[in-house]
């Protein structure tokens, strides 16, 4: 009688856990959907976090948890580190923070795979084919994600050089290592109880992560980090199969799918294929000084001061603000909103034009402008705003460079040819705020700066925009 009661309680508990997982998965999906728009992104984040809370509680209730103390210690340490880093990290450093979190996720999944393989070995009943397969996959994806993400973090943080690292016979060497991995895996399927071979595969996976990221330039790291994010999801899914945990499988698949979609969006917005990002050794971290126009002729730029800039803006009917990486570095978003408010008070119509890869991570500008409480309805996507530039009096470019470079439209020899741009050169006048004539991420000169309709306001974005605010107030 007692046994029956016990079985009923356990089966009820399992059903309850699975139902909670289902609710959590639904919350993740709704949360992800809402993250797609700046207007609903905060709510989406909270909904997904609530889903994660349910998932964690349901997992802790699971009967197979054997040590709550260790979990508690992990939760406390992890929460403290997470809370402090989230508070401290600057928005421009977000890609490397995501990178390091991906790496740790990959490490956790690889450790689950190693632990399960060892548990089955110790049990002495052999390692079944499916368990070996999932363990190898978990170790491979998790290992590549761990070391690849750590190297990506180090490149972005400037701890190692951001330049692409290539060496002779690199591809044949990589292929040789990969074939060795395949051979080791096949051997393990035939002789599963073989710890040295399994550990060899773990070592190779870690080496692959480094070799994968080594030839990619620092500027392309955000794309790589998005791809590694997708890998970390796949590694979590593999861990879910190992632990027979449906929640982990679903959550990992969602991360895997959204990571790859984001990677695709970034590549498309740069008009580059993923293959060229991974193997093209393209991109500096930006910041080289452009040598004239690059065609051997000396070109002049027209420089103005804040007072002249304020006159152009204050007497315009319509102004489109185009923010870029420089605005993010200077943290000028609050001052930019102040300028927009001031112009609106004077009857100027103000809009913001958002390029999908402005800055260094997708949605970078949306996040910064939302932080400065810029109304969402003033933010306009590239496709919506481009037809409006011809009727715009002044396009105010703040720390953007590549995303407004007309060479992407006209110059077939340019490395950024074909990348969709914000067509500020079609506006009646363009004011560009930047510190000098340095190139942006792609390392190419920008014809826009030398055009007759363009004037340059040289200086740091924060300094120049606040000077514009005070000058506009005096009009
Ligand atoms: P950008 O082309 O990198 O140019 C940024 C400009 O900001 C620089 O030319 C720099 O010129 C200026 N700048 C730097 N600090 C400044 C400051 N304190 N005040 C004012 N200006 C400052 O930026 P973007 O136009 O935003 O384009 C983004 C680039 O990153 C694209 O090429 C894109 O493909 C690439 N990318 C983006 C992502 C993403 O997800 N968003 C991912 C990977 C790659 P000075 O030094 O002369 O001031």
Coordinates of C-alpha atoms and ligand atoms in Angstrom, one line a residue:
X1 CA 0.0 0.0 0.0
X2 CA 2.8 2.4 1.0
X3 CA 4.8 1.4 -2.1
X4 CA 1.8 2.2 -4.3
X5 CA 1.3 5.6 -2.6
X6 CA 5.0 6.3 -3.1
X7 CA 4.9 5.4 -6.8
X8 CA 1.8 7.6 -7.3
X9 CA 3.5 10.6 -5.6
X10 CA 6.6 10.1 -7.6
X11 CA 4.7 9.8 -10.9
X12 CA 2.6 12.9 -9.9
X13 CA 5.8 14.8 -9.2
X14 CA 7.4 13.8 -12.6
X15 CA 4.2 14.9 -14.4
X16 CA 4.3 18.2 -12.4
X17 CA 7.9 18.8 -13.4
X18 CA 7.3 18.1 -17.1
X19 CA 4.2 20.4 -17.1
X20 CA 6.3 23.1 -15.4
X21 CA 9.0 22.6 -18.1
X22 CA 6.3 23.0 -20.7
X23 CA 5.1 26.3 -19.2
X24 CA 8.7 27.4 -18.9
X25 CA 9.4 26.6 -22.6
X26 CA 6.2 28.5 -23.6
X27 CA 7.5 31.5 -21.6
X28 CA 10.9 31.3 -23.3
X29 CA 9.2 31.4 -26.7
X30 CA 6.9 34.3 -25.8
X31 CA 9.9 36.1 -24.2
X32 CA 12.0 35.6 -27.4
X33 CA 9.2 36.9 -29.6
X34 CA 8.9 40.0 -27.5
X35 CA 12.7 40.6 -27.5
X36 CA 12.2 41.2 -31.3
X37 CA 11.0 44.8 -30.8
X38 CA 12.5 47.6 -28.6
X39 CA 9.0 48.4 -27.4
X40 CA 8.5 45.0 -25.8
X41 CA 12.1 43.8 -25.2
X42 CA 12.2 44.6 -21.5
X43 CA 8.9 42.7 -20.9
X44 CA 10.3 39.8 -23.1
X45 CA 13.4 39.7 -20.9
X46 CA 11.3 39.5 -17.7
X47 CA 9.0 36.8 -19.2
X48 CA 11.9 34.6 -20.2
X49 CA 13.5 35.1 -16.7
X50 CA 10.3 34.0 -15.1
X51 CA 10.3 30.9 -17.4
X52 CA 13.9 30.2 -16.3
X53 CA 12.9 30.6 -12.6
X54 CA 10.1 28.0 -13.1
X55 CA 12.6 25.7 -14.9
X56 CA 15.1 25.9 -12.1
X57 CA 12.6 25.2 -9.4
X58 CA 11.2 22.2 -11.3
X59 CA 14.7 20.9 -11.8
X60 CA 15.5 21.3 -8.1
X61 CA 12.4 19.3 -7.1
X62 CA 13.7 16.4 -9.3
X63 CA 14.4 13.2 -7.4
X64 CA 17.8 12.7 -9.1
X65 CA 19.3 15.7 -7.4
X66 CA 21.8 14.2 -4.9
X67 CA 23.5 17.2 -3.3
X68 CA 21.6 20.5 -2.6
X69 CA 24.6 22.0 -0.7
X70 CA 26.8 22.0 -3.8
X71 CA 24.0 23.5 -5.9
X72 CA 23.4 26.3 -3.3
X73 CA 27.1 27.2 -3.2
X74 CA 27.2 27.3 -7.1
X75 CA 24.0 29.5 -7.2
X76 CA 25.4 31.9 -4.6
X77 CA 28.8 32.3 -6.3
X78 CA 27.3 32.4 -9.8
X79 CA 24.7 35.0 -8.8
X80 CA 27.3 37.3 -7.1
X81 CA 29.6 37.2 -10.1
X82 CA 26.7 37.6 -12.5
X83 CA 25.2 40.6 -10.6
X84 CA 28.5 42.4 -10.2
X85 CA 29.6 41.9 -13.9
X86 CA 26.2 42.9 -15.2
X87 CA 26.4 46.2 -13.2
X88 CA 29.9 47.0 -14.1
X89 CA 30.1 46.1 -17.8
X90 CA 30.0 49.0 -20.3
X91 CA 27.5 48.6 -23.1
X92 CA 30.4 48.6 -25.6
X93 CA 31.9 45.6 -23.8
X94 CA 28.7 43.6 -24.0
X95 CA 29.9 41.3 -26.8
X96 CA 32.9 40.0 -24.8
X97 CA 30.7 39.5 -21.7
X98 CA 28.3 37.4 -23.8
X99 CA 31.4 35.6 -25.2
X100 CA 32.7 34.6 -21.8
X101 CA 29.2 33.5 -20.6
X102 CA 28.9 31.3 -23.8
X103 CA 32.3 29.8 -23.0
X104 CA 31.2 28.9 -19.5
X105 CA 28.0 27.4 -20.9
X106 CA 30.0 25.3 -23.3
X107 CA 32.3 24.2 -20.5
X108 CA 29.4 23.1 -18.3
X109 CA 27.9 21.0 -21.2
X110 CA 31.3 19.4 -21.9
X111 CA 31.7 18.6 -18.2
X112 CA 28.3 16.9 -18.2
X113 CA 29.4 14.8 -21.2
X114 CA 32.7 13.8 -19.5
X115 CA 31.0 13.1 -16.2
X116 CA 28.3 10.9 -17.8
X117 CA 30.9 9.0 -19.9
X118 CA 32.9 8.3 -16.7
X119 CA 29.8 7.3 -14.7
X120 CA 28.9 4.7 -17.3
X121 CA 32.5 3.4 -17.4
X122 CA 32.6 3.1 -13.6
X123 CA 29.3 1.3 -13.6
X124 CA 31.2 -1.4 -15.5
X125 CA 28.3 -2.3 -17.9
X126 CA 30.0 -0.7 -20.9
X127 CA 29.0 2.6 -22.6
X128 CA 26.1 2.2 -25.1
X129 CA 26.4 3.5 -28.6
X130 CA 23.9 6.3 -28.2
X131 CA 25.6 7.5 -24.9
X132 CA 29.0 7.5 -26.6
X133 CA 27.6 9.5 -29.6
X134 CA 26.0 12.1 -27.4
X135 CA 29.1 12.3 -25.1
X136 CA 31.3 12.9 -28.2
X137 CA 29.0 15.6 -29.5
X138 CA 28.7 17.2 -26.1
X139 CA 32.5 17.3 -25.7
X140 CA 33.1 18.5 -29.2
X141 CA 30.6 21.4 -29.3
X142 CA 31.2 22.3 -25.6
X143 CA 35.0 22.2 -26.0
X144 CA 35.0 24.3 -29.1
X145 CA 32.6 26.8 -27.5
X146 CA 34.8 27.0 -24.4
X147 CA 38.2 27.8 -25.9
X148 CA 36.8 29.6 -28.9
X149 CA 34.8 32.0 -26.7
X150 CA 37.8 32.5 -24.3
X151 CA 40.0 33.5 -27.3
X152 CA 37.2 35.7 -28.7
X153 CA 36.9 37.4 -25.3
X154 CA 40.7 37.9 -25.1
X155 CA 40.7 39.4 -28.6
X156 CA 37.9 41.8 -27.9
X157 CA 39.2 42.8 -24.5
X158 CA 42.6 43.5 -26.1
X159 CA 44.4 40.9 -24.0
X160 CA 45.7 39.3 -27.2
X161 CA 46.1 41.0 -30.7
X162 CA 42.8 41.4 -32.6
X163 CA 44.6 40.8 -35.9
X164 CA 43.8 37.6 -37.8
X165 CA 46.5 34.9 -37.1
X166 CA 47.3 32.7 -40.0
X167 CA 50.2 30.3 -40.6
X168 CA 51.4 28.2 -43.5
X169 CA 49.5 25.0 -44.1
X170 CA 46.8 26.1 -41.7
X171 CA 43.9 24.5 -43.5
X172 CA 45.6 21.1 -44.1
X173 CA 46.6 21.1 -40.5
X174 CA 43.0 21.8 -39.4
X175 CA 41.7 19.1 -41.7
X176 CA 44.3 16.6 -40.4
X177 CA 43.2 17.3 -36.8
X178 CA 39.5 17.0 -37.8
X179 CA 40.2 13.6 -39.5
X180 CA 42.0 12.5 -36.3
X181 CA 39.0 13.4 -34.3
X182 CA 36.7 11.4 -36.6
X183 CA 39.1 8.4 -36.5
X184 CA 39.2 8.6 -32.7
X185 CA 35.4 8.8 -32.5
X186 CA 35.0 5.8 -34.8
X187 CA 37.5 3.9 -32.6
X188 CA 35.5 4.8 -29.5
X189 CA 32.3 3.5 -31.0
X190 CA 34.0 0.2 -31.6
X191 CA 35.8 0.1 -28.2
X192 CA 33.7 2.4 -25.9
X193 CA 35.5 1.6 -22.7
X194 CA 38.6 3.5 -23.6
X195 CA 39.3 6.6 -21.4
X196 CA 42.6 7.7 -23.1
X197 CA 40.9 7.9 -26.5
X198 CA 38.0 9.8 -25.0
X199 CA 40.4 12.2 -23.2
X200 CA 42.2 12.7 -26.6
X201 CA 38.9 13.7 -28.2
X202 CA 38.4 16.2 -25.3
X203 CA 41.9 17.7 -25.9
X204 CA 41.3 17.9 -29.7
X205 CA 38.0 19.7 -29.2
X206 CA 39.7 22.3 -27.0
X207 CA 42.4 22.8 -29.6
X208 CA 39.7 23.2 -32.3
X209 CA 38.1 26.1 -30.5
X210 CA 41.4 28.0 -30.6
X211 CA 42.2 27.2 -34.2
X212 CA 38.6 28.2 -35.2
X213 CA 38.9 31.7 -33.8
X214 CA 42.6 32.4 -34.4
X215 CA 42.3 33.4 -38.1
X216 CA 39.3 35.7 -37.5
X217 CA 40.0 39.5 -37.0
X218 CA 38.9 41.3 -33.8
X219 CA 36.3 43.3 -35.7
X220 CA 34.4 40.2 -36.8
X221 CA 34.4 38.9 -33.2
X222 CA 30.7 39.9 -32.6
X223 CA 29.6 37.6 -35.4
X224 CA 31.8 34.8 -34.1
X225 CA 30.4 35.3 -30.6
X226 CA 26.9 35.1 -31.9
X227 CA 27.8 31.8 -33.7
X228 CA 29.5 30.5 -30.5
X229 CA 26.3 31.5 -28.7
X230 CA 24.5 29.2 -31.0
X231 CA 27.0 26.4 -30.4
X232 CA 26.6 26.8 -26.6
X233 CA 22.9 26.2 -27.1
X234 CA 23.6 23.1 -29.1
X235 CA 26.0 21.9 -26.4
X236 CA 23.3 22.5 -23.8
X237 CA 20.9 20.4 -26.0
X238 CA 23.5 17.6 -26.1
X239 CA 23.8 17.8 -22.3
X240 CA 20.0 17.6 -22.1
X241 CA 20.0 14.3 -24.1
X242 CA 22.7 13.0 -21.8
X243 CA 20.8 13.9 -18.7
X244 CA 17.4 13.0 -20.3
X245 CA 16.2 16.5 -19.4
X246 CA 13.6 17.9 -21.7
X247 CA 14.0 21.5 -20.5
X248 CA 17.6 21.5 -21.3
X249 CA 17.0 20.1 -24.8
X250 CA 14.3 22.7 -25.5
X251 CA 16.2 25.7 -24.0
X252 CA 19.4 24.6 -25.8
X253 CA 17.6 24.3 -29.1
X254 CA 16.1 27.8 -28.7
X255 CA 19.5 29.3 -28.0
X256 CA 21.0 27.3 -30.9
X257 CA 18.3 28.5 -33.3
X258 CA 18.2 32.1 -32.2
X259 CA 22.0 32.3 -32.2
X260 CA 22.2 31.1 -35.8
X261 CA 19.4 33.5 -36.9
X262 CA 21.3 36.4 -35.3
X263 CA 24.5 35.4 -37.0
X264 CA 22.7 35.3 -40.3
X265 CA 21.1 38.8 -39.7
X266 CA 24.5 40.2 -38.9
X267 CA 26.2 38.7 -42.0
X268 CA 23.3 39.9 -44.2
X269 CA 23.4 43.4 -42.8
X270 CA 27.2 43.5 -43.6
X271 CA 26.6 41.9 -47.0
X272 CA 29.1 39.2 -46.1
X273 CA 28.7 35.4 -46.1
X274 CA 29.4 33.4 -42.9
X275 CA 32.2 31.7 -44.8
X276 CA 33.9 35.0 -45.5
X277 CA 33.6 36.0 -41.9
X278 CA 35.1 32.7 -40.7
X279 CA 37.8 32.2 -43.3
X280 CA 38.2 35.7 -44.9
X281 CA 40.6 37.1 -42.2
X282 CA 38.8 40.4 -42.8
X283 CA 38.5 43.5 -40.6
X284 CA 40.7 45.5 -38.3
X285 CA 39.3 46.9 -35.1
X286 CA 39.0 50.1 -37.0
X287 CA 40.7 53.4 -36.3
X288 CA 43.4 53.8 -39.0
X289 CA 43.8 57.2 -40.4
X290 CA 42.5 57.5 -43.9
X291 CA 45.0 58.7 -46.4
X292 CA 43.0 61.2 -48.4
X293 CA 40.4 59.6 -50.6
X294 CA 42.6 56.7 -51.6
X295 CA 42.6 57.7 -55.3
X296 CA 45.8 59.7 -55.1
X297 CA 44.2 63.1 -55.2
X298 CA 44.0 65.5 -52.3
X299 CA 40.5 66.0 -51.1
X300 CA 39.3 68.7 -48.7
X301 CA 36.8 68.5 -46.0
X302 CA 34.7 71.4 -44.7
X303 CA 35.0 71.8 -41.0
X304 CA 32.5 73.7 -38.9
X305 CA 32.3 74.7 -35.2
X306 CA 29.3 73.9 -32.9
X307 CA 27.8 77.4 -33.4
X308 CA 27.5 76.9 -37.1
X309 CA 26.2 73.4 -36.5
X310 CA 23.6 74.7 -34.1
X311 CA 22.4 77.2 -36.8
X312 CA 22.0 74.5 -39.4
X313 CA 20.1 72.3 -37.0
X314 CA 18.0 75.0 -35.3
X315 CA 16.7 76.4 -38.6
X316 CA 16.0 73.1 -40.3
X317 CA 12.5 71.7 -40.7
X318 CA 13.6 68.0 -40.4
X319 CA 16.7 66.4 -38.9
X320 CA 17.5 62.7 -39.0
X321 CA 20.1 61.6 -36.4
X322 CA 22.3 58.7 -37.4
X323 CA 24.1 57.2 -34.4
X324 CA 27.1 54.8 -34.7
X325 CA 29.8 53.2 -32.8
X326 CA 31.4 56.5 -31.8
X327 CA 28.2 57.6 -30.0
X328 CA 28.4 54.3 -28.1
X329 CA 32.0 54.8 -27.1
X330 CA 31.4 58.4 -26.0
X331 CA 28.2 57.4 -24.2
X332 CA 26.6 60.4 -25.7
X333 CA 23.1 59.0 -26.0
X334 CA 21.6 61.1 -23.2
X335 CA 23.0 64.3 -24.6
X336 CA 21.8 63.3 -28.0
X337 CA 18.3 63.0 -26.7
X338 CA 18.6 66.4 -24.9
X339 CA 19.6 67.9 -28.3
X340 CA 16.6 66.2 -30.0
X341 CA 14.3 67.5 -27.3
X342 CA 15.6 71.0 -27.7
X343 CA 15.2 70.9 -31.4
X344 CA 11.7 69.6 -31.1
X345 CA 10.8 72.5 -28.8
X346 CA 11.9 74.8 -31.6
X347 CA 9.5 73.0 -34.0
X348 CA 12.1 70.8 -35.8
X349 CA 10.9 67.3 -36.7
X350 CA 13.5 64.8 -35.4
X351 CA 13.9 61.2 -36.3
X352 CA 16.6 58.6 -35.6
X353 CA 17.9 56.3 -38.4
X354 CA 19.0 52.9 -37.1
X355 CA 21.3 50.7 -39.2
X356 CA 21.1 47.0 -38.2
X357 CA 24.9 46.7 -37.6
X358 CA 25.7 50.2 -36.4
X359 CA 27.9 49.8 -33.3
X360 CA 29.5 46.5 -32.4
X361 CA 26.5 44.3 -31.6
X362 CA 23.0 43.8 -33.1
X363 CA 20.5 46.3 -31.6
X364 CA 23.4 48.3 -30.1
X365 CA 21.9 51.7 -31.0
X366 CA 18.3 50.6 -30.0
X367 CA 19.6 49.6 -26.5
X368 CA 21.5 52.9 -26.0
X369 CA 18.7 55.1 -27.2
X370 CA 16.1 53.2 -25.2
X371 CA 18.4 53.7 -22.1
X372 CA 18.2 57.5 -22.9
X373 CA 14.4 57.2 -23.1
X374 CA 14.1 58.1 -26.7
X375 CA 10.6 57.3 -27.8
X376 CA 10.5 54.1 -29.8
X377 CA 8.3 55.7 -32.5
X378 CA 11.2 58.0 -33.3
X379 CA 13.5 55.1 -34.2
X380 CA 13.3 54.2 -37.9
X381 CA 14.8 51.1 -39.6
X382 CA 17.1 51.5 -42.6
X383 CA 14.5 50.5 -45.1
X384 CA 11.9 52.9 -43.7
X385 CA 14.1 55.9 -43.4
X386 CA 16.2 55.7 -46.6
X387 CA 13.4 57.0 -48.9
X388 CA 13.0 60.0 -46.5
X389 CA 16.6 61.3 -46.7
X390 CA 15.9 63.2 -50.0
X391 CA 13.3 65.4 -48.1
X392 CA 15.5 65.7 -45.0
X393 CA 17.1 69.1 -44.3
X394 CA 20.0 67.9 -42.1
X395 CA 21.3 64.3 -41.5
X396 CA 23.3 64.5 -38.3
X397 CA 25.8 61.6 -38.2
X398 CA 27.2 61.0 -34.7
X399 CA 30.2 58.6 -34.6
X400 CA 28.9 56.5 -37.5
X401 CA 31.2 55.7 -40.5
X402 CA 30.9 52.5 -42.4
X403 CA 27.1 52.4 -42.2
X404 CA 26.9 55.7 -44.1
X405 CA 29.7 55.1 -46.6
X406 CA 28.4 55.7 -50.1
X407 CA 31.2 53.4 -51.5
X408 CA 29.1 50.5 -50.3
X409 CA 26.6 51.5 -53.0
X410 CA 28.9 52.7 -55.8
X411 CA 32.4 51.4 -55.5
X412 CA 32.7 47.8 -56.7
X413 CA 36.3 47.6 -55.5
X414 CA 35.4 48.6 -51.9
X415 CA 35.5 45.8 -49.3
X416 CA 32.1 47.0 -48.1
X417 CA 30.5 47.1 -51.6
X418 CA 27.0 45.8 -51.4
X419 CA 26.5 46.4 -47.7
X420 CA 23.2 48.2 -47.3
X421 CA 23.8 51.8 -45.9
X422 CA 21.8 54.7 -44.5
X423 CA 21.7 57.1 -47.5
X424 CA 22.6 60.3 -45.6
X425 CA 24.4 61.6 -48.7
X426 CA 20.9 62.1 -50.3
X427 CA 19.9 64.6 -47.5
X428 CA 20.1 68.4 -48.3
X429 CA 23.0 68.7 -45.8
X430 CA 25.0 66.3 -43.7
X431 CA 26.8 67.1 -40.4
X432 CA 29.3 64.4 -39.3
X433 CA 30.6 64.4 -35.7
X434 CA 33.8 62.4 -35.2
X435 CA 37.2 63.1 -33.8
X436 CA 39.2 62.9 -37.0
X437 CA 39.3 61.2 -40.4
X438 CA 39.9 57.7 -39.0
X439 CA 38.3 54.8 -40.7
X440 CA 35.7 52.7 -39.0
X441 CA 35.5 49.0 -38.4
X442 CA 36.0 48.0 -42.1
X443 CA 39.2 50.1 -42.4
X444 CA 38.1 52.0 -45.5
X445 CA 38.0 55.7 -46.3
X446 CA 34.6 57.4 -46.5
X447 CA 33.8 59.6 -49.6
X448 CA 30.9 61.2 -47.6
X449 CA 33.3 63.3 -45.6
X450 CA 34.6 65.0 -48.8
X451 CA 31.3 65.8 -50.4
X452 CA 30.1 69.4 -51.0
X453 CA 27.0 68.9 -48.9
X454 CA 28.9 67.4 -46.0
X455 CA 30.4 69.4 -43.1
X456 CA 32.6 67.9 -40.3
X457 CA 32.2 68.8 -36.7
X458 CA 35.5 67.4 -35.3
X459 CA 35.6 66.3 -31.7
X460 CA 34.3 63.6 -29.3
X461 CA 30.6 62.9 -29.7
X462 CA 29.8 63.7 -26.0
X463 CA 31.7 67.0 -26.1
X464 CA 30.4 68.2 -29.5
X465 CA 26.7 67.2 -28.9
X466 CA 26.7 69.0 -25.5
X467 CA 28.2 72.1 -27.2
X468 CA 25.5 71.9 -29.9
X469 CA 22.8 71.7 -27.1
X470 CA 24.0 74.9 -25.5
X471 CA 24.4 76.7 -28.8
X472 CA 20.9 75.6 -30.0
X473 CA 19.5 76.9 -26.7
X474 CA 20.9 80.4 -27.5
X475 CA 19.3 80.6 -30.9
Ligands
LIG1 P1 32.4 52.4 -37.5 O1 32.3 52.3 -39.0 O2 33.2 51.4 -36.8 O3 32.9 53.9 -37.2 C1 32.9 54.4 -36.0 C2 33.5 55.8 -36.0 O4 33.3 56.4 -34.7 C3 35.0 55.8 -36.3 O5 35.3 56.1 -37.6 C4 35.5 56.8 -35.2 O6 36.2 57.9 -36.0 C5 34.3 57.4 -34.6 N1 34.5 57.5 -33.1 C6 35.2 56.7 -32.3 N2 35.1 57.2 -31.0 C7 34.4 58.4 -31.1 C8 34.1 59.4 -30.2 N3 34.4 59.3 -28.9 N4 33.4 60.4 -30.6 C9 33.0 60.5 -31.9 N5 33.3 59.7 -32.8 C10 34.0 58.6 -32.4 O7 30.9 52.5 -36.9 P2 29.5 52.3 -37.5 O8 29.2 53.2 -38.6 O9 28.6 52.2 -36.3 O10 29.6 50.9 -38.2 C11 29.7 49.6 -37.5 C12 30.7 48.7 -38.1 O11 30.9 47.6 -37.3 C13 30.2 48.2 -39.5 O12 31.3 48.1 -40.4 C14 29.7 46.8 -39.1 O13 29.7 45.9 -40.2 C15 30.7 46.4 -38.1 N6 30.2 45.4 -37.2 C16 29.0 45.6 -36.5 C17 28.5 44.5 -35.8 C18 27.2 44.7 -35.1 O14 26.6 43.7 -34.7 N7 26.7 45.9 -34.9 C19 29.1 43.3 -35.7 C20 30.4 43.2 -36.4 C21 30.8 44.2 -37.1 P3 37.3 58.8 -35.2 O15 38.3 57.9 -34.6 O16 37.8 59.7 -36.3 O17 36.5 59.6 -34.2

